[in-house]
Coordinates of C-alpha atoms in Angstrom, one line a residue:
M30 CA -5.9 19.0 16.1
H31 CA -5.6 16.4 18.8
P32 CA -8.4 14.8 20.8
A33 CA -9.3 16.2 24.2
P34 CA -6.8 14.9 26.7
A35 CA -9.3 14.0 29.4
R36 CA -11.0 11.2 27.5
W37 CA -12.4 8.3 29.6
Y38 CA -13.9 5.1 28.1
P39 CA -14.0 2.5 30.9
S40 CA -17.0 0.7 29.4
R41 CA -16.2 0.7 25.7
V42 CA -14.8 -2.8 25.6
S43 CA -16.8 -5.7 27.1
T44 CA -14.9 -7.9 29.5
S45 CA -16.3 -11.0 27.8
S46 CA -15.5 -10.1 24.2
P47 CA -12.3 -11.6 22.7
S48 CA -9.4 -9.5 21.6
P49 CA -9.8 -8.0 18.1
S50 CA -6.8 -9.9 17.0
S51 CA -8.1 -13.3 18.3
P52 CA -8.4 -16.0 15.7
A53 CA -11.9 -17.3 14.7
G54 CA -13.2 -19.9 17.1
S55 CA -10.9 -18.9 20.0
A56 CA -12.0 -18.9 23.6
T57 CA -11.5 -16.2 26.2
R58 CA -10.5 -16.3 29.9
D59 CA -12.4 -13.5 31.6
D60 CA -10.9 -14.1 35.0
I61 CA -7.4 -12.9 34.1
R62 CA -5.5 -10.0 32.5
N63 CA -1.8 -9.9 31.6
I64 CA -0.4 -6.3 31.5
A65 CA 3.1 -4.8 31.2
I66 CA 3.9 -1.5 32.8
V67 CA 6.4 0.4 30.6
A68 CA 7.9 3.9 30.7
H69 CA 11.1 5.9 30.6
V70 CA 13.4 5.6 33.6
D71 CA 12.1 7.3 36.8
H72 CA 8.6 7.9 35.6
G73 CA 7.1 5.8 38.4
K74 CA 6.5 2.2 37.2
T75 CA 7.7 0.4 40.3
T76 CA 6.0 3.0 42.6
L77 CA 2.7 2.3 40.8
V78 CA 3.1 -1.4 41.2
D79 CA 3.8 -0.8 45.0
A80 CA 0.5 1.1 45.2
M81 CA -1.3 -1.7 43.3
L82 CA 0.0 -4.3 45.8
R83 CA -0.9 -2.3 48.8
Q84 CA -4.5 -1.5 47.7
T85 CA -5.3 -5.1 46.7
G86 CA -4.4 -6.6 50.1
A87 CA -1.1 -8.1 49.1
F88 CA 0.4 -7.2 52.4
R89 CA -0.8 -7.7 56.0
E90 CA -2.1 -4.6 57.7
N91 CA 0.8 -4.4 60.1
Q92 CA 3.5 -5.7 57.6
Q93 CA 6.6 -3.5 57.2
V94 CA 7.1 -3.0 53.4
D95 CA 10.0 -1.1 51.8
D96 CA 9.4 1.4 49.0
R97 CA 10.0 0.0 45.5
V98 CA 9.4 -3.5 46.8
M99 CA 9.8 -5.0 43.2
D100 CA 13.4 -3.7 43.0
S101 CA 14.9 -6.7 44.8
M102 CA 18.5 -6.6 43.5
D103 CA 21.1 -4.6 45.5
Q104 CA 22.1 -2.7 42.4
E105 CA 18.5 -1.8 41.6
R106 CA 18.2 -0.2 45.0
E107 CA 21.6 1.5 44.9
R108 CA 21.1 2.9 41.4
G109 CA 17.4 3.7 41.8
I110 CA 16.5 1.9 38.6
T111 CA 14.8 -1.4 37.5
I112 CA 17.3 -3.7 35.9
L113 CA 15.3 -7.0 35.5
A114 CA 11.7 -7.4 34.4
K115 CA 9.7 -9.0 37.2
N116 CA 6.1 -10.2 37.5
T117 CA 3.6 -10.0 40.3
A118 CA -0.2 -10.7 40.5
V119 CA -2.9 -8.6 42.1
Q120 CA -6.5 -9.6 42.7
V121 CA -9.2 -7.1 41.7
G122 CA -12.6 -8.6 42.4
D123 CA -12.9 -11.9 40.6
V124 CA -10.1 -11.0 38.1
T125 CA -6.4 -11.7 38.6
I126 CA -4.1 -9.1 37.0
N127 CA -0.6 -10.3 36.2
V128 CA 1.6 -7.3 36.1
I129 CA 5.1 -7.2 34.5
D130 CA 7.3 -4.4 35.9
T131 CA 9.8 -3.6 33.2
P132 CA 13.1 -1.6 33.2
G133 CA 13.0 2.0 32.1
H134 CA 16.6 2.4 30.9
A135 CA 17.3 1.8 27.2
D136 CA 20.3 -0.4 28.0
F137 CA 17.9 -3.0 29.4
S138 CA 15.4 -2.9 26.5
G139 CA 15.9 -6.7 26.1
E140 CA 14.1 -7.1 29.4
V141 CA 11.3 -5.0 28.0
E142 CA 10.9 -7.0 24.8
R143 CA 10.9 -10.2 26.9
G144 CA 8.1 -8.8 29.1
L145 CA 6.0 -7.7 26.2
A146 CA 6.0 -11.3 24.9
M147 CA 4.0 -12.3 28.0
V148 CA 1.2 -9.8 28.0
D149 CA -2.0 -8.8 26.2
G150 CA -1.8 -5.0 26.8
V151 CA 0.4 -2.2 28.0
A152 CA 0.0 0.5 30.6
L153 CA 2.3 3.3 29.4
L154 CA 3.4 5.7 32.2
V155 CA 4.5 9.2 31.2
D156 CA 5.7 11.9 33.6
A157 CA 3.3 14.8 33.6
A158 CA 6.2 17.3 33.4
E159 CA 8.9 15.5 31.4
G160 CA 6.6 14.0 28.8
P161 CA 7.7 11.2 26.4
L162 CA 11.4 10.5 26.3
P163 CA 13.7 8.2 24.3
Q164 CA 12.7 5.0 26.1
T165 CA 9.1 5.9 25.8
R166 CA 9.5 5.8 22.0
F167 CA 11.3 2.4 22.1
V168 CA 8.6 0.6 24.3
L169 CA 5.8 2.2 22.2
R170 CA 7.4 1.0 19.0
K171 CA 7.7 -2.6 20.4
A172 CA 4.1 -2.5 21.7
L173 CA 2.8 -1.4 18.3
E174 CA 4.8 -4.1 16.5
R175 CA 3.1 -6.7 18.6
G176 CA -0.3 -5.1 18.1
L177 CA -0.9 -4.6 21.8
P178 CA -3.6 -2.2 23.1
I179 CA -2.2 0.8 25.1
V180 CA -3.5 2.6 28.1
V181 CA -1.8 5.9 28.8
V182 CA -1.2 6.8 32.4
V183 CA 0.0 10.4 33.0
N184 CA 1.8 10.2 36.3
K185 CA 3.0 12.8 38.8
V186 CA 0.2 15.3 38.0
D187 CA 0.9 16.9 41.4
R188 CA 4.3 18.3 40.3
H189 CA 4.5 22.0 40.4
D190 CA 5.6 22.0 36.7
A191 CA 3.1 19.5 35.5
R192 CA 1.6 20.1 32.1
P193 CA -0.7 17.0 31.5
A194 CA -2.6 18.4 28.5
E195 CA 0.6 19.1 26.6
V196 CA 2.1 15.7 27.6
V197 CA -1.0 13.9 26.2
D198 CA -0.6 15.7 22.9
E199 CA 3.0 14.7 22.8
V200 CA 2.0 11.1 23.3
Y201 CA -0.4 11.3 20.4
D202 CA 2.3 12.9 18.2
L203 CA 4.6 10.1 19.1
L204 CA 2.0 7.5 18.2
I205 CA 1.5 9.1 14.9
D206 CA 5.2 9.4 14.3
L207 CA 5.6 5.7 15.0
G208 CA 3.1 4.8 12.3
A209 CA -0.1 4.2 14.3
D210 CA -3.3 4.9 12.3
D211 CA -5.8 7.6 13.2
E212 CA -8.4 5.1 14.5
F213 CA -5.9 3.6 16.9
V214 CA -4.7 7.0 18.2
L215 CA -8.3 8.2 18.7
D216 CA -9.1 5.0 20.7
V217 CA -6.2 5.3 23.2
P218 CA -7.6 6.0 26.7
V219 CA -5.9 8.3 29.1
C220 CA -5.8 8.1 32.9
Y221 CA -4.2 10.5 35.4
A222 CA -2.4 9.4 38.5
I223 CA -0.2 10.1 41.5
A224 CA 1.4 6.7 41.9
R225 CA 3.2 7.7 45.1
D226 CA -0.1 8.4 46.8
G227 CA -2.0 5.6 45.1
K228 CA -4.5 7.9 43.4
A229 CA -6.0 7.9 39.9
G230 CA -8.8 9.5 37.9
P231 CA -10.2 10.6 34.6
A232 CA -8.8 14.1 34.9
P233 CA -5.9 15.8 36.8
D234 CA -8.3 17.5 39.1
E235 CA -10.7 14.5 39.4
L236 CA -8.6 11.9 41.2
A237 CA -10.1 9.3 43.4
D238 CA -8.6 8.4 46.8
D239 CA -7.4 5.1 45.4
L240 CA -6.5 3.3 42.1
T241 CA -10.0 2.0 41.4
P242 CA -10.5 4.2 38.2
L243 CA -7.2 2.8 36.8
F244 CA -8.1 -0.8 37.6
D245 CA -11.5 -0.3 36.0
L246 CA -9.8 1.1 32.9
L247 CA -7.3 -1.8 32.7
L248 CA -10.0 -4.4 33.1
T249 CA -12.2 -3.0 30.3
R250 CA -9.6 -1.8 27.9
V251 CA -7.0 -4.6 28.0
P252 CA -8.4 -7.8 26.4
A253 CA -8.6 -11.0 28.3
P254 CA -6.3 -13.8 27.1
T255 CA -7.5 -15.9 24.2
Y256 CA -6.6 -19.4 23.2
D257 CA -7.6 -22.2 20.9
P258 CA -9.6 -24.8 22.9
A259 CA -8.7 -27.5 20.4
A260 CA -4.9 -26.9 20.5
P261 CA -2.6 -29.0 22.7
L262 CA -0.3 -27.6 25.4
Q263 CA 2.0 -24.7 24.3
A264 CA 3.9 -22.5 26.8
L265 CA 6.7 -20.1 26.0
V266 CA 9.7 -19.7 28.4
T267 CA 10.3 -15.9 28.9
N268 CA 12.5 -15.7 32.0
L269 CA 14.7 -17.8 34.3
D270 CA 15.2 -17.9 38.1
A271 CA 16.9 -20.2 40.5
S272 CA 16.1 -21.7 43.9
P273 CA 18.5 -23.6 46.3
Y274 CA 15.7 -26.2 46.7
L275 CA 14.2 -26.5 43.2
G276 CA 17.2 -25.6 41.0
R277 CA 16.5 -23.7 37.8
I278 CA 13.0 -22.2 37.5
A279 CA 11.5 -21.3 34.2
L280 CA 8.9 -18.5 34.0
L281 CA 6.5 -19.1 31.1
R282 CA 3.2 -18.0 29.6
V283 CA 0.7 -20.7 28.8
V284 CA -0.5 -20.0 25.3
N285 CA -2.8 -23.0 24.7
G286 CA -3.8 -26.1 26.7
E287 CA -3.3 -27.0 30.3
I288 CA -0.1 -27.8 32.3
R289 CA -0.1 -30.0 35.4
K290 CA 2.4 -30.7 38.2
G291 CA 4.1 -34.0 37.5
Q292 CA 3.2 -34.0 33.8
Q293 CA 5.4 -35.5 31.1
V294 CA 5.9 -32.8 28.5
A295 CA 7.9 -32.1 25.3
W296 CA 10.7 -29.7 25.9
C297 CA 11.3 -28.0 22.5
R298 CA 14.8 -26.4 22.7
E299 CA 17.0 -24.9 20.1
A300 CA 19.0 -27.4 18.2
D301 CA 22.8 -27.4 18.4
E302 CA 24.4 -25.2 15.6
A303 CA 26.7 -28.1 14.7
S304 CA 23.9 -30.6 14.2
D305 CA 22.0 -31.3 11.0
D306 CA 18.8 -29.9 12.6
A307 CA 20.4 -26.4 13.3
G308 CA 17.7 -23.8 13.1
H309 CA 14.9 -26.3 14.0
A310 CA 13.6 -27.3 17.4
D311 CA 15.2 -30.3 19.3
I312 CA 12.4 -32.1 21.1
V313 CA 13.2 -33.8 24.4
R314 CA 11.0 -35.6 26.9
A315 CA 10.9 -33.9 30.3
K316 CA 8.8 -33.8 33.5
V317 CA 7.3 -30.8 35.4
V318 CA 8.5 -31.5 38.9
E319 CA 7.0 -28.4 40.5
L320 CA 4.4 -25.9 39.2
L321 CA 4.2 -22.5 40.9
V322 CA 1.8 -19.6 40.4
T323 CA 2.5 -16.0 41.5
K324 CA 0.4 -14.3 44.1
A325 CA 1.5 -10.8 45.1
M326 CA 5.2 -11.2 45.9
T327 CA 5.4 -15.0 46.5
R328 CA 5.2 -18.1 44.4
E329 CA 2.8 -20.8 45.6
P330 CA 2.5 -24.4 44.5
A331 CA -0.4 -25.3 42.2
E332 CA -1.7 -28.5 40.6
T333 CA -2.7 -27.1 37.2
A334 CA -2.5 -23.9 35.1
R335 CA -4.5 -23.0 32.0
A336 CA -4.0 -20.9 28.9
G337 CA -3.4 -17.3 29.8
D338 CA -1.7 -18.0 33.1
I339 CA 1.9 -16.9 33.8
V340 CA 3.5 -19.7 35.9
A341 CA 6.9 -21.0 36.9
I342 CA 8.0 -24.6 36.6
S343 CA 11.1 -26.6 37.8
G344 CA 12.6 -29.9 36.9
I345 CA 14.3 -29.1 33.6
E346 CA 17.9 -28.0 34.5
E347 CA 19.0 -26.9 31.1
I348 CA 15.9 -25.1 29.9
T349 CA 16.6 -21.6 28.5
I350 CA 14.7 -18.5 27.4
G351 CA 12.8 -19.0 24.1
D352 CA 12.2 -22.7 24.6
T353 CA 8.6 -24.1 24.4
I354 CA 6.9 -26.6 26.7
A355 CA 4.5 -28.6 24.6
D356 CA 2.3 -31.7 24.6
I357 CA 4.3 -34.9 24.6
D358 CA 2.0 -36.5 22.0
D359 CA 1.6 -33.4 19.7
P360 CA 4.6 -31.0 20.2
R361 CA 4.1 -27.7 18.4
P362 CA 7.1 -25.3 19.1
L363 CA 6.3 -21.6 19.3
P364 CA 8.5 -19.0 17.6
R365 CA 11.6 -18.2 19.7
L366 CA 12.0 -14.8 21.3
T367 CA 14.1 -12.4 19.3
V368 CA 15.5 -9.1 20.5
D369 CA 17.5 -6.2 18.9
E370 CA 21.2 -6.8 18.2
P371 CA 23.8 -5.4 20.6
T372 CA 25.5 -2.1 19.8
I373 CA 28.4 -1.9 22.4
G374 CA 31.2 -4.4 23.0
M375 CA 33.8 -4.7 25.8
E376 CA 36.8 -7.0 26.1
F377 CA 36.8 -9.2 29.2
S378 CA 40.0 -11.0 30.3
I379 CA 41.6 -12.5 33.3
N380 CA 43.3 -10.1 35.8
D381 CA 47.0 -10.4 34.9
S382 CA 48.3 -7.4 36.9
P383 CA 51.0 -7.8 39.6
L384 CA 48.2 -7.5 42.3
A385 CA 46.0 -10.3 40.9
G386 CA 44.7 -12.5 43.7
A387 CA 46.3 -10.3 46.4
S388 CA 43.0 -9.6 48.1
G389 CA 42.2 -13.2 49.0
K390 CA 40.7 -16.4 47.5
N391 CA 38.9 -14.8 44.6
K392 CA 37.8 -16.3 41.3
V393 CA 40.7 -15.4 39.0
T394 CA 41.1 -18.2 36.4
A395 CA 40.0 -18.1 32.8
R396 CA 37.8 -21.2 33.3
M397 CA 35.9 -19.6 36.1
L398 CA 35.4 -16.4 34.1
K399 CA 34.2 -18.3 31.0
E400 CA 31.7 -20.3 33.1
R401 CA 30.3 -17.1 34.6
L402 CA 29.8 -15.6 31.1
D403 CA 28.1 -18.7 29.9
R404 CA 25.7 -18.6 32.8
E405 CA 24.9 -15.0 31.9
L406 CA 24.0 -16.0 28.4
I407 CA 21.4 -18.4 29.7
G408 CA 19.3 -15.8 31.4
N409 CA 20.1 -12.6 29.4
V410 CA 18.9 -12.6 25.8
A411 CA 20.4 -9.2 25.1
I412 CA 24.0 -10.3 25.8
R413 CA 26.4 -11.9 23.3
V414 CA 29.9 -13.4 24.0
R415 CA 32.3 -13.5 21.0
D416 CA 35.3 -15.8 21.2
L417 CA 38.5 -13.9 20.2
G418 CA 40.5 -17.0 19.7
L419 CA 42.5 -16.5 22.9
P420 CA 42.1 -18.8 26.0
D421 CA 41.7 -15.9 28.4
R422 CA 40.0 -13.2 26.5
W423 CA 36.4 -12.6 25.2
E424 CA 34.3 -9.8 23.8
V425 CA 31.0 -9.3 25.6
Q426 CA 28.4 -7.4 23.6
G427 CA 25.3 -5.6 24.9
R428 CA 23.0 -2.6 24.5
G429 CA 25.0 0.0 26.3
E430 CA 27.7 0.9 28.8
L431 CA 25.3 0.7 31.8
Q432 CA 24.1 -2.9 31.0
L433 CA 27.7 -4.1 30.7
A434 CA 28.7 -2.1 33.9
V435 CA 25.9 -3.8 35.8
L436 CA 27.2 -7.2 34.7
V437 CA 30.8 -6.4 35.7
E438 CA 29.6 -5.1 39.1
S439 CA 27.6 -8.3 39.7
M440 CA 30.6 -10.4 38.9
R441 CA 32.8 -8.3 41.2
R442 CA 30.4 -8.8 44.1
E443 CA 30.4 -12.5 43.4
G444 CA 34.2 -12.6 44.0
Y445 CA 35.5 -12.5 40.4
E446 CA 38.7 -10.7 39.4
L447 CA 38.9 -9.5 35.8
T448 CA 40.2 -6.9 33.4
I449 CA 37.8 -4.8 31.3
G450 CA 38.7 -2.9 28.1
K451 CA 37.3 0.3 26.8
P452 CA 33.7 0.1 25.5
R453 CA 33.6 0.2 21.7
V454 CA 30.7 0.5 19.2
L455 CA 29.9 -2.5 17.0
T456 CA 29.9 -1.7 13.3
R457 CA 28.6 -3.5 10.2
E458 CA 29.7 -3.7 6.6
E459 CA 27.2 -3.1 3.8
D460 CA 28.2 -2.7 0.1
G461 CA 31.8 -2.1 1.0
K462 CA 30.9 0.7 3.5
T463 CA 31.3 0.7 7.2
Y464 CA 28.2 1.7 9.2
E465 CA 28.0 2.7 12.9
P466 CA 25.0 3.1 15.3
L467 CA 23.5 6.5 15.6
E468 CA 21.8 7.5 18.8
L469 CA 19.0 10.0 19.5
A470 CA 20.1 11.9 22.6
V471 CA 17.6 14.1 24.4
V472 CA 19.0 16.6 26.8
D473 CA 17.1 18.6 29.5
V474 CA 19.3 21.6 30.7
P475 CA 18.9 25.1 32.0
E476 CA 18.9 27.6 29.2
E477 CA 22.3 29.1 30.2
H478 CA 24.0 25.7 29.5
V479 CA 22.4 25.1 26.1
G480 CA 25.4 26.6 24.3
A481 CA 28.0 24.6 26.2
V482 CA 26.1 21.3 25.6
T483 CA 25.7 22.1 21.9
Q484 CA 29.5 22.7 21.7
L485 CA 30.2 19.4 23.5
M486 CA 27.9 17.5 21.1
G487 CA 29.4 19.2 18.1
A488 CA 32.9 18.0 19.0
R489 CA 31.4 14.5 19.0
K490 CA 29.8 15.0 15.5
G491 CA 26.3 15.4 17.1
R492 CA 23.6 17.3 15.1
M493 CA 20.8 19.2 16.7
V494 CA 17.4 18.0 15.4
D495 CA 15.0 19.7 17.8
M496 CA 14.8 22.3 20.5
Q497 CA 11.9 23.1 22.9
S498 CA 11.6 25.5 25.7
F499 CA 9.5 24.5 28.7
G500 CA 9.5 27.9 30.5
A501 CA 11.0 28.3 34.0
G502 CA 14.4 28.6 32.3
W503 CA 14.6 25.0 31.0
S504 CA 15.1 23.7 27.5
R505 CA 15.0 20.2 25.8
V506 CA 17.4 19.7 23.0
S507 CA 17.5 16.6 20.8
F508 CA 20.7 15.5 19.0
E509 CA 21.6 12.7 16.5
V510 CA 25.0 11.6 17.6
P511 CA 27.2 8.6 16.9
A512 CA 27.0 6.1 19.8
R513 CA 30.8 6.2 20.3
G514 CA 30.5 9.9 20.8
L515 CA 28.4 9.3 24.0
I516 CA 31.0 6.9 25.5
G517 CA 32.5 8.8 28.4
F518 CA 30.2 11.8 27.8
R519 CA 28.1 11.7 30.9
T520 CA 30.8 12.9 33.3
T521 CA 31.8 15.8 31.1
F522 CA 28.1 16.7 30.6
L523 CA 27.4 16.8 34.3
S524 CA 30.5 19.0 34.9
E525 CA 29.5 21.5 32.2
T526 CA 25.9 21.7 33.5
R527 CA 26.9 21.9 37.1
G528 CA 25.1 18.7 37.8
T529 CA 21.7 20.0 36.7
G530 CA 21.4 18.5 33.2
Q531 CA 19.7 15.2 32.3
I532 CA 20.5 13.1 29.2
H533 CA 18.7 10.1 27.8
S534 CA 19.5 8.3 24.6
H535 CA 18.5 5.3 22.6
F536 CA 19.4 3.6 19.3
H537 CA 18.1 5.5 16.3
S538 CA 19.6 4.0 13.1
W539 CA 22.7 2.9 11.3
T540 CA 24.7 5.6 9.6
P541 CA 27.9 5.6 7.5
W542 CA 31.1 5.9 9.6
M543 CA 31.5 9.6 10.5
G544 CA 35.3 9.7 11.0
E545 CA 37.6 9.7 14.0
L546 CA 36.7 11.3 17.3
R547 CA 39.1 12.8 19.8
L548 CA 37.0 12.5 23.0
R549 CA 39.4 12.8 25.9
Q550 CA 41.6 15.8 26.0
S551 CA 43.7 14.8 29.0
G552 CA 46.5 12.2 29.3
S553 CA 47.2 9.8 32.1
L554 CA 49.8 9.8 34.9
V555 CA 51.3 6.3 34.8
A556 CA 53.5 4.8 37.5
D557 CA 56.9 3.8 36.3
R558 CA 57.9 1.4 39.1
P559 CA 56.2 -0.8 41.8
G560 CA 55.9 0.0 45.5
P561 CA 53.6 1.9 47.9
A562 CA 52.7 5.4 46.9
T563 CA 54.3 8.0 49.3
Q564 CA 53.0 11.3 50.5
Y565 CA 56.2 13.0 49.5
A566 CA 55.8 11.9 45.8
I567 CA 52.1 12.7 45.7
L568 CA 52.7 16.3 46.9
K569 CA 55.3 16.8 44.2
L570 CA 52.9 15.5 41.5
E571 CA 49.8 17.4 42.5
D572 CA 50.5 20.3 40.1
R573 CA 50.7 17.7 37.2
G574 CA 47.1 16.6 37.5
T575 CA 44.4 14.9 39.6
L576 CA 45.7 11.9 41.6
F577 CA 43.7 8.6 41.9
V578 CA 45.8 7.1 44.7
E579 CA 46.4 7.7 48.4
P580 CA 49.6 7.3 50.4
T581 CA 50.5 3.7 51.1
D582 CA 48.3 2.4 48.1
D583 CA 50.2 -0.3 46.2
V584 CA 51.1 0.6 42.7
Y585 CA 52.9 -1.2 39.9
E586 CA 54.5 -0.3 36.6
G587 CA 51.8 0.6 34.1
R588 CA 49.1 1.5 36.7
I589 CA 47.3 4.8 36.0
V590 CA 47.7 6.9 39.2
G591 CA 46.1 10.1 38.0
E592 CA 44.8 12.3 35.1
H593 CA 47.4 14.5 33.4
V594 CA 46.6 18.2 32.8
R595 CA 48.1 17.8 29.3
P596 CA 46.9 15.6 26.4
E597 CA 49.9 13.2 26.5
D598 CA 50.7 10.5 29.0
L599 CA 53.4 11.0 31.6
D600 CA 55.4 8.3 33.4
V601 CA 55.9 9.3 37.0
N602 CA 57.7 8.0 40.1
I603 CA 54.9 8.0 42.8
V604 CA 56.9 5.8 45.2
R605 CA 59.7 8.3 45.7
E606 CA 60.7 8.9 49.3
K607 CA 62.3 11.9 50.9
H608 CA 66.0 11.2 51.5
L609 CA 67.2 11.6 55.1
T610 CA 70.1 14.1 55.7
N611 CA 71.9 15.4 58.7
H612 CA 70.5 18.9 58.0
R613 CA 67.4 20.2 59.8
S614 CA 64.9 22.1 57.7
A615 CA 63.5 25.3 59.2
T616 CA 60.1 24.4 57.8
G617 CA 60.3 20.7 58.8
D618 CA 57.4 21.0 61.3
E619 CA 55.0 23.0 59.1
L620 CA 51.6 21.5 58.4
V621 CA 51.4 19.9 54.9
R622 CA 48.0 20.1 53.1
M623 CA 47.4 17.4 50.5
N624 CA 44.4 17.2 48.1
R625 CA 42.2 14.2 48.5
A626 CA 42.5 11.5 45.8
R627 CA 39.7 11.2 43.3
V628 CA 38.0 7.9 43.7
L629 CA 36.4 6.6 40.5
S630 CA 33.4 4.3 40.5
L631 CA 33.2 1.5 38.0
D632 CA 31.0 3.5 35.6
E633 CA 33.4 6.5 35.8
A634 CA 36.4 4.3 35.2
L635 CA 34.9 2.8 32.1
E636 CA 34.2 6.4 30.8
F637 CA 37.7 7.6 31.6
I638 CA 39.9 5.0 29.9
R639 CA 41.3 5.2 26.3
E640 CA 41.8 2.5 23.8
D641 CA 45.2 1.5 25.2
E642 CA 44.0 1.4 28.8
C643 CA 41.8 -1.0 30.8
V644 CA 40.1 -1.4 34.2
E645 CA 41.3 -3.9 36.8
V646 CA 38.2 -5.0 38.7
T647 CA 38.5 -7.0 42.0
P648 CA 36.0 -7.4 44.9
D649 CA 37.7 -4.8 46.9
A650 CA 39.3 -2.4 44.4
I651 CA 38.9 -0.8 41.0
R652 CA 42.2 0.2 39.4
L653 CA 43.1 1.8 36.1
R654 CA 46.1 0.5 34.1
K655 CA 47.7 0.5 30.7
S656 CA 46.9 -2.6 28.6
I657 CA 50.7 -3.0 28.2
L658 CA 52.4 -2.5 31.6
A659 CA 56.0 -2.1 30.7
A660 CA 56.9 1.4 29.5
G661 CA 59.4 0.1 26.9
A662 CA 56.9 -2.3 25.4
R663 CA 54.3 0.5 25.2
Q664 CA 56.7 2.7 23.3
S665 CA 57.5 -0.1 20.9
A666 CA 53.8 -0.9 20.3
K667 CA 53.1 2.8 19.6
A668 CA 56.0 3.1 17.1
K669 CA 54.8 -0.1 15.4
A670 CA 51.2 1.2 15.1
K671 CA 52.5 4.5 13.7
S672 CA 54.6 2.7 11.1
L673 CA 51.6 0.5 10.0
N674 CA 49.4 3.6 9.7
A675 CA 52.0 5.4 7.6
N676 CA 52.3 2.4 5.3
A677 CA 48.6 2.1 5.0

């Protein structure tokens, strides 16, 4: 039996008492709180931060402010998700609350782990109708591993299908499932909110007109930062930024001591792998040129910062995430940040198609591409780049397709041209066996589509582990499925559910290799010669499949111009013209109706391609092509691979 869902303990923890995990003799800063807001995607984190900023006077009375003000990247606004963890600060009475807004998508869980390293407590948002979803499990597990106190905020209680009592019970079940003890679960406070309207309260039908009840709960239930008064300066770098005036900016949490503008400090960085000190800290003398503190949405200069503050410094150009800023006379490095290993890899290479560089002065060389990937490694702890031993080809590894697609899209907008291979799962070898990542996929669909979705998952070796009915004709079905089975699954899933279904997944465990999968049942229509596509040729090919090109589009041998209706590939002449004759056709003046070409986004293109195909990405075009362009060379490669498999 679970505790009553409307519990409210705003005064149980004294604001002056240290955290239960604080070491003996530690001091406490009562004028500050560091809190991360975490949740599954689209449960209202950024909207809640917006309301906090508005109600604490962060904006002028007549200031025009966009919705989701924390989502500053173009892709964040276009996709409607948070990609990078960002911090802000709000003033509640005499207390400054540093708030970390974290991503909700599992592919960006590295950002979540980085945000949790900066805080002393977590506000967990849960949708009052959807309840806990896969990313909720992930962030809760990380918070429990760090021993952080949790405040549950049930958001969107005004939804017509809201079920707050059941959702709170599901959160308790999840905490128990993740190994939390009974005392911890019984002590978790619950608040109810409508983040969009800036309202919160102790019960769904007892909401105040503002967020005061939530602020009171956070101030009393999240412990104040603690530190050792006798310890020297220690500050952990958790994020990076850049300024055209200040250069590289490091965001850090001051753990102990005090940091001052202009101070000489010890920069404890990771030693070079080739050196004798590999695995230990390499200590370098450095200077804090500028010290900045966050107030609302801006960074303001400051002279000093103390333990518990989240600040930004400049002046150390090569500083990276995980480094420590310490006292110059007594340097004590902090443990470096570690995140979960990548599970998906994609091959990045230069654009070597016949149309490379045709759209202008783009960044097309291998040197430029490698420099850009090296810069990404500095600020993204969840990305790995593996050298394939070739001068123009690398494997980029990350948490999922979306994370890597966001990286490719960012590079495209910066003017880079590159070729991207099909995403593949990363495996590991243990005791002579091959293991692959297993995902827990949670699907919300109308009941009439449950059978179709189950069949799709079965073809991908997915196994149903749970099924719930929410009434109103909707069901939630959970599957354990190989991660490679979900590559390219989203488009098929949306087609089968008529666009009504939702799917969320996250890494579950490693499992023995589950055999080969045949995921795409259609072949490709491949151009067999270069030239501009013609209307005459396209009309002749429309009954062979769906075309991806329009008349006058430039094509080349090996470019994929459409999806074949049959499983095998088909080489086609899409540049054929109608020959002129001296005979008039009786139907020559009839209106010709041509189907519109299917335009694939970057995400859809990565889902579509097979192992022998790739995506050509330029600032103004996304094209599909065969990895080997010449038809004869492709046939020889297939015959060679078949011979090797037969001999094996």
